[in-house]
PDB file of C-alpha atoms in Angstrom:
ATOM      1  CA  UNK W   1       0.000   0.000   0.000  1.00 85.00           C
ATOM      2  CA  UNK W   2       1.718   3.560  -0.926  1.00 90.00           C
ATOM      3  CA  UNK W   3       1.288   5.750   1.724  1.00 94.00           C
ATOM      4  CA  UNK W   4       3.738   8.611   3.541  1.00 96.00           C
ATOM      5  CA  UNK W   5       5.111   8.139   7.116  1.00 95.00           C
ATOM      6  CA  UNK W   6       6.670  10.569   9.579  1.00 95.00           C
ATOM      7  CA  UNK W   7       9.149  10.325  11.897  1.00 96.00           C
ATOM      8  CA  UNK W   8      11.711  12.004  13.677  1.00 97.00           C
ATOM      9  CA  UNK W   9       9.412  13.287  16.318  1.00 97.00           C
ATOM     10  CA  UNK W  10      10.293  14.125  19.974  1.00 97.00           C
ATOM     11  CA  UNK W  11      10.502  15.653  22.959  1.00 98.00           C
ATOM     12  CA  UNK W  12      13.446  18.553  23.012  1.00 98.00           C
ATOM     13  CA  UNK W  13      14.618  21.747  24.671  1.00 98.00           C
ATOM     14  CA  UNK W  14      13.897  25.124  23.496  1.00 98.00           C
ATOM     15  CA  UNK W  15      16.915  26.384  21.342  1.00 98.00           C
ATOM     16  CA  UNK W  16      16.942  22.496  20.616  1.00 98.00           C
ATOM     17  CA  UNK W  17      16.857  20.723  17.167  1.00 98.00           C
ATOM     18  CA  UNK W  18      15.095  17.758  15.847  1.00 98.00           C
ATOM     19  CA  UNK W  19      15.088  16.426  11.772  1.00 98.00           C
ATOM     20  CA  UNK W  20      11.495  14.982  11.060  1.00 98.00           C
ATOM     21  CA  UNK W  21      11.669  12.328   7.779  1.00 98.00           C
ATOM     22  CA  UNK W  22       8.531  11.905   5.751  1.00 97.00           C
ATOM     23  CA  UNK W  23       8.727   8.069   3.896  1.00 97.00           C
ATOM     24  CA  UNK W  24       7.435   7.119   0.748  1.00 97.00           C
ATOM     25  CA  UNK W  25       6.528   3.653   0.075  1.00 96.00           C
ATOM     26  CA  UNK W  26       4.963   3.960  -3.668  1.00 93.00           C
ATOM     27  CA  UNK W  27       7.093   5.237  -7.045  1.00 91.00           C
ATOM     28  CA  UNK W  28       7.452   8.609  -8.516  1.00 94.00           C
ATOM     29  CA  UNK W  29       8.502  10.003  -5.702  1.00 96.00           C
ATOM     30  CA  UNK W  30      10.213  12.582  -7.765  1.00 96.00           C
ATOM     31  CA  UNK W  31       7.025  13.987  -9.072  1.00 97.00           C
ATOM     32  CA  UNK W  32       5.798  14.830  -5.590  1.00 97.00           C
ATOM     33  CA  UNK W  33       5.178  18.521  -4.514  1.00 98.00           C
ATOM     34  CA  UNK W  34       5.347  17.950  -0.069  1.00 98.00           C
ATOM     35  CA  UNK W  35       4.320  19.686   2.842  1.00 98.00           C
ATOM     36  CA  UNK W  36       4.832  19.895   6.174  1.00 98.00           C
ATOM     37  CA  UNK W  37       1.448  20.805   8.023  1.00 98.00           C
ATOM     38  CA  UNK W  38       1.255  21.004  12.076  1.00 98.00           C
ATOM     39  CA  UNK W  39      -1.846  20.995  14.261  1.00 98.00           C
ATOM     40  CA  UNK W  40      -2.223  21.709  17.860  1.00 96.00           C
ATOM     41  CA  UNK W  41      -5.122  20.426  19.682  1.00 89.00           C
ATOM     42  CA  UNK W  42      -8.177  22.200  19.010  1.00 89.00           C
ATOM     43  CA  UNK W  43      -6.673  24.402  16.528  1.00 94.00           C
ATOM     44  CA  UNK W  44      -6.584  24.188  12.693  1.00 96.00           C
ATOM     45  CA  UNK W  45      -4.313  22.103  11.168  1.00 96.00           C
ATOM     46  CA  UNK W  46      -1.299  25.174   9.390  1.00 97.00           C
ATOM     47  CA  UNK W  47       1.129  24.976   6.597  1.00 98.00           C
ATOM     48  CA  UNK W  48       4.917  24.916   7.978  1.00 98.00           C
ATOM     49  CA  UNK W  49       6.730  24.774   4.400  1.00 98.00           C
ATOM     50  CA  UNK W  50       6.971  22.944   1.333  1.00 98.00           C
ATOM     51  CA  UNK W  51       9.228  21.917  -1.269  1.00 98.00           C
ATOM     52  CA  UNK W  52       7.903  21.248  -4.923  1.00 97.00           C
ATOM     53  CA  UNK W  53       9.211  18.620  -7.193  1.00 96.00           C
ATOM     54  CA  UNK W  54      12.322  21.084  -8.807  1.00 96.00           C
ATOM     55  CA  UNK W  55      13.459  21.646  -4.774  1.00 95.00           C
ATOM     56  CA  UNK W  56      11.955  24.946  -4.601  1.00 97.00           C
ATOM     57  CA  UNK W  57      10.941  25.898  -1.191  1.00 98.00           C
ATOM     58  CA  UNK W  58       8.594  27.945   1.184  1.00 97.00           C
ATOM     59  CA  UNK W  59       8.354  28.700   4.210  1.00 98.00           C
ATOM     60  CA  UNK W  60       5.642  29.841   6.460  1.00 97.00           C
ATOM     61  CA  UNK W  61       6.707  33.368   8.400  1.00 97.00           C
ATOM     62  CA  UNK W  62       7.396  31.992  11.716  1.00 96.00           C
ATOM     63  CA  UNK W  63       9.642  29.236  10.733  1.00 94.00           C
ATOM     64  CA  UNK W  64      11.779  31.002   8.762  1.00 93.00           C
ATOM     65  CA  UNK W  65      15.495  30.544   9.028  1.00 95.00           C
ATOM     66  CA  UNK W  66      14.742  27.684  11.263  1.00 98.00           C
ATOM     67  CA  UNK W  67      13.671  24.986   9.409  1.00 98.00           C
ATOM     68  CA  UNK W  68      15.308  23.414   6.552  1.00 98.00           C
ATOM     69  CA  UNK W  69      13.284  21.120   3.770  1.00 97.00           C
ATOM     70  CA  UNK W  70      15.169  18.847   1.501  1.00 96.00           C
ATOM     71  CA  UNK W  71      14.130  15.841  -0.493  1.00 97.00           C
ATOM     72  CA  UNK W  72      16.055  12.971  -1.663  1.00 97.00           C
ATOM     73  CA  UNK W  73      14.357  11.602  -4.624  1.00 97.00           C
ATOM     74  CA  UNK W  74      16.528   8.394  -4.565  1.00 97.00           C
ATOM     75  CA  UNK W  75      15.630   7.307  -1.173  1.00 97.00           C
ATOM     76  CA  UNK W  76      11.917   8.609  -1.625  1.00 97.00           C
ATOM     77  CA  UNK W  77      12.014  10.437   1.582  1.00 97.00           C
ATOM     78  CA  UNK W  78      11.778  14.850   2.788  1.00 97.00           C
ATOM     79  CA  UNK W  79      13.241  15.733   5.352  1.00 97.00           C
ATOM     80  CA  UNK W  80      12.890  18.902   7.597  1.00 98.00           C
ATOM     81  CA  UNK W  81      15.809  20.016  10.060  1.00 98.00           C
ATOM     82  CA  UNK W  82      14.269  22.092  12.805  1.00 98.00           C
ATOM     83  CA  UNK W  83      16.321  24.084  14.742  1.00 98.00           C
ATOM     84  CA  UNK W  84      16.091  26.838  17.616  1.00 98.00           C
ATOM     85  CA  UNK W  85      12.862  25.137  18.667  1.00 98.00           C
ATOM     86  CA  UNK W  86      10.388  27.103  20.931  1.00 98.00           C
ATOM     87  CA  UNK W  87       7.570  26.067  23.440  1.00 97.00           C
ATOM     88  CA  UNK W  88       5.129  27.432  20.605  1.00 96.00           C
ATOM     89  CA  UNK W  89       6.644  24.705  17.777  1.00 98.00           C
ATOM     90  CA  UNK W  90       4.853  22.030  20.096  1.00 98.00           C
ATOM     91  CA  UNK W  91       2.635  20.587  17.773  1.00 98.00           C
ATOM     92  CA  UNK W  92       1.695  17.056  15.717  1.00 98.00           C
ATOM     93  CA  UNK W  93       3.740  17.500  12.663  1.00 98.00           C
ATOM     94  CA  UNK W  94       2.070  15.842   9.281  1.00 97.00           C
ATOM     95  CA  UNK W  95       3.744  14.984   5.683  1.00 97.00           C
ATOM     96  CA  UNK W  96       1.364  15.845   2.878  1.00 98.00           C
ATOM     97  CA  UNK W  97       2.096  14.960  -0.719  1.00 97.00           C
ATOM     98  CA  UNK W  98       0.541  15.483  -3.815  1.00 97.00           C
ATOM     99  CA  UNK W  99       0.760  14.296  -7.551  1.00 95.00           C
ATOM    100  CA  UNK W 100      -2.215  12.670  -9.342  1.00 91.00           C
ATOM    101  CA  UNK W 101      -3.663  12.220  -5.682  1.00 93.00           C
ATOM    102  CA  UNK W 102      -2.922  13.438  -1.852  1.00 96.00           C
ATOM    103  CA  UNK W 103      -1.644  11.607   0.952  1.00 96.00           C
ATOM    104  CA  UNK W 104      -1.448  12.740   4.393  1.00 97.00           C
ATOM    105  CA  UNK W 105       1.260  10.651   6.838  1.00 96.00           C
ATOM    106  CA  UNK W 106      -0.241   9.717  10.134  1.00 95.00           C
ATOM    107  CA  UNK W 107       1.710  12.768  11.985  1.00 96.00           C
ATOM    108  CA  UNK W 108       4.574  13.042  14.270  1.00 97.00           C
ATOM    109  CA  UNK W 109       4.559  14.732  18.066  1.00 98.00           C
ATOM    110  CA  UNK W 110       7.198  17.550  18.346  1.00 98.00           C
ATOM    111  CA  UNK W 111       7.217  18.181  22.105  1.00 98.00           C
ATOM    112  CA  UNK W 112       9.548  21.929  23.070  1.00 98.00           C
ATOM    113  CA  UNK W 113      10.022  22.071  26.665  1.00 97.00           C
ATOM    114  CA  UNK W 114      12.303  22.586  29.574  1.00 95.00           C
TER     115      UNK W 114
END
């Protein structure tokens, strides 16, 4: 079955750094335009960054210049290097991909405390 899975996930300290990997089982991987998405409890669900399918990026205002998105088509896998993590970054952390359909990984917890 294709689908996307997270990982990385974790519990850190602010000014900490974790690297989240988003796993793809199908083919084409290449063609994929990803995002990372996170969701609090009880709030909506909000667009971190993404990286399209030439490794363009974009990043949403308050994580930029502190996460990092890469892809390696090869190993079918995106990865996002978080760094200088704050309280507020706590948050499930999903992989959404889309070509000819979308997939949404099952999420990752991202825990920032002291």
């Amino acid at each position: 079955q294709e689908q996307f899975v997270e990982s990385g996930g974790g519990l850190v300290e602010p000014g900490g750094s974790l690297n989240l990997s988003c796993v793809y089982s199908g083919s084409d991987f290449n063609l994929y335009r990803l995002r990372w998405y996170r969701q609090v409890s009880g709030n909506q669900r909000e667009l971190v960054a993404e990286i399209d399918q030439t490794g363009r990026t974009i990043y949403n205002y308050f994580v930029r210049g502190r996460f990092s998105l890469f892809r390696n088509n090869a190993e079918k896998t995106a990865f996002m290097r978080m760094s200088d993590l704050q309280p507020e970054d706590t948050a499930v952390y999903y992989c959404w991909a889309q070509w000819k359909r979308e997939f949404w990984g099952q999420g990752t917890q991202v825990t920032v405390s002291s």
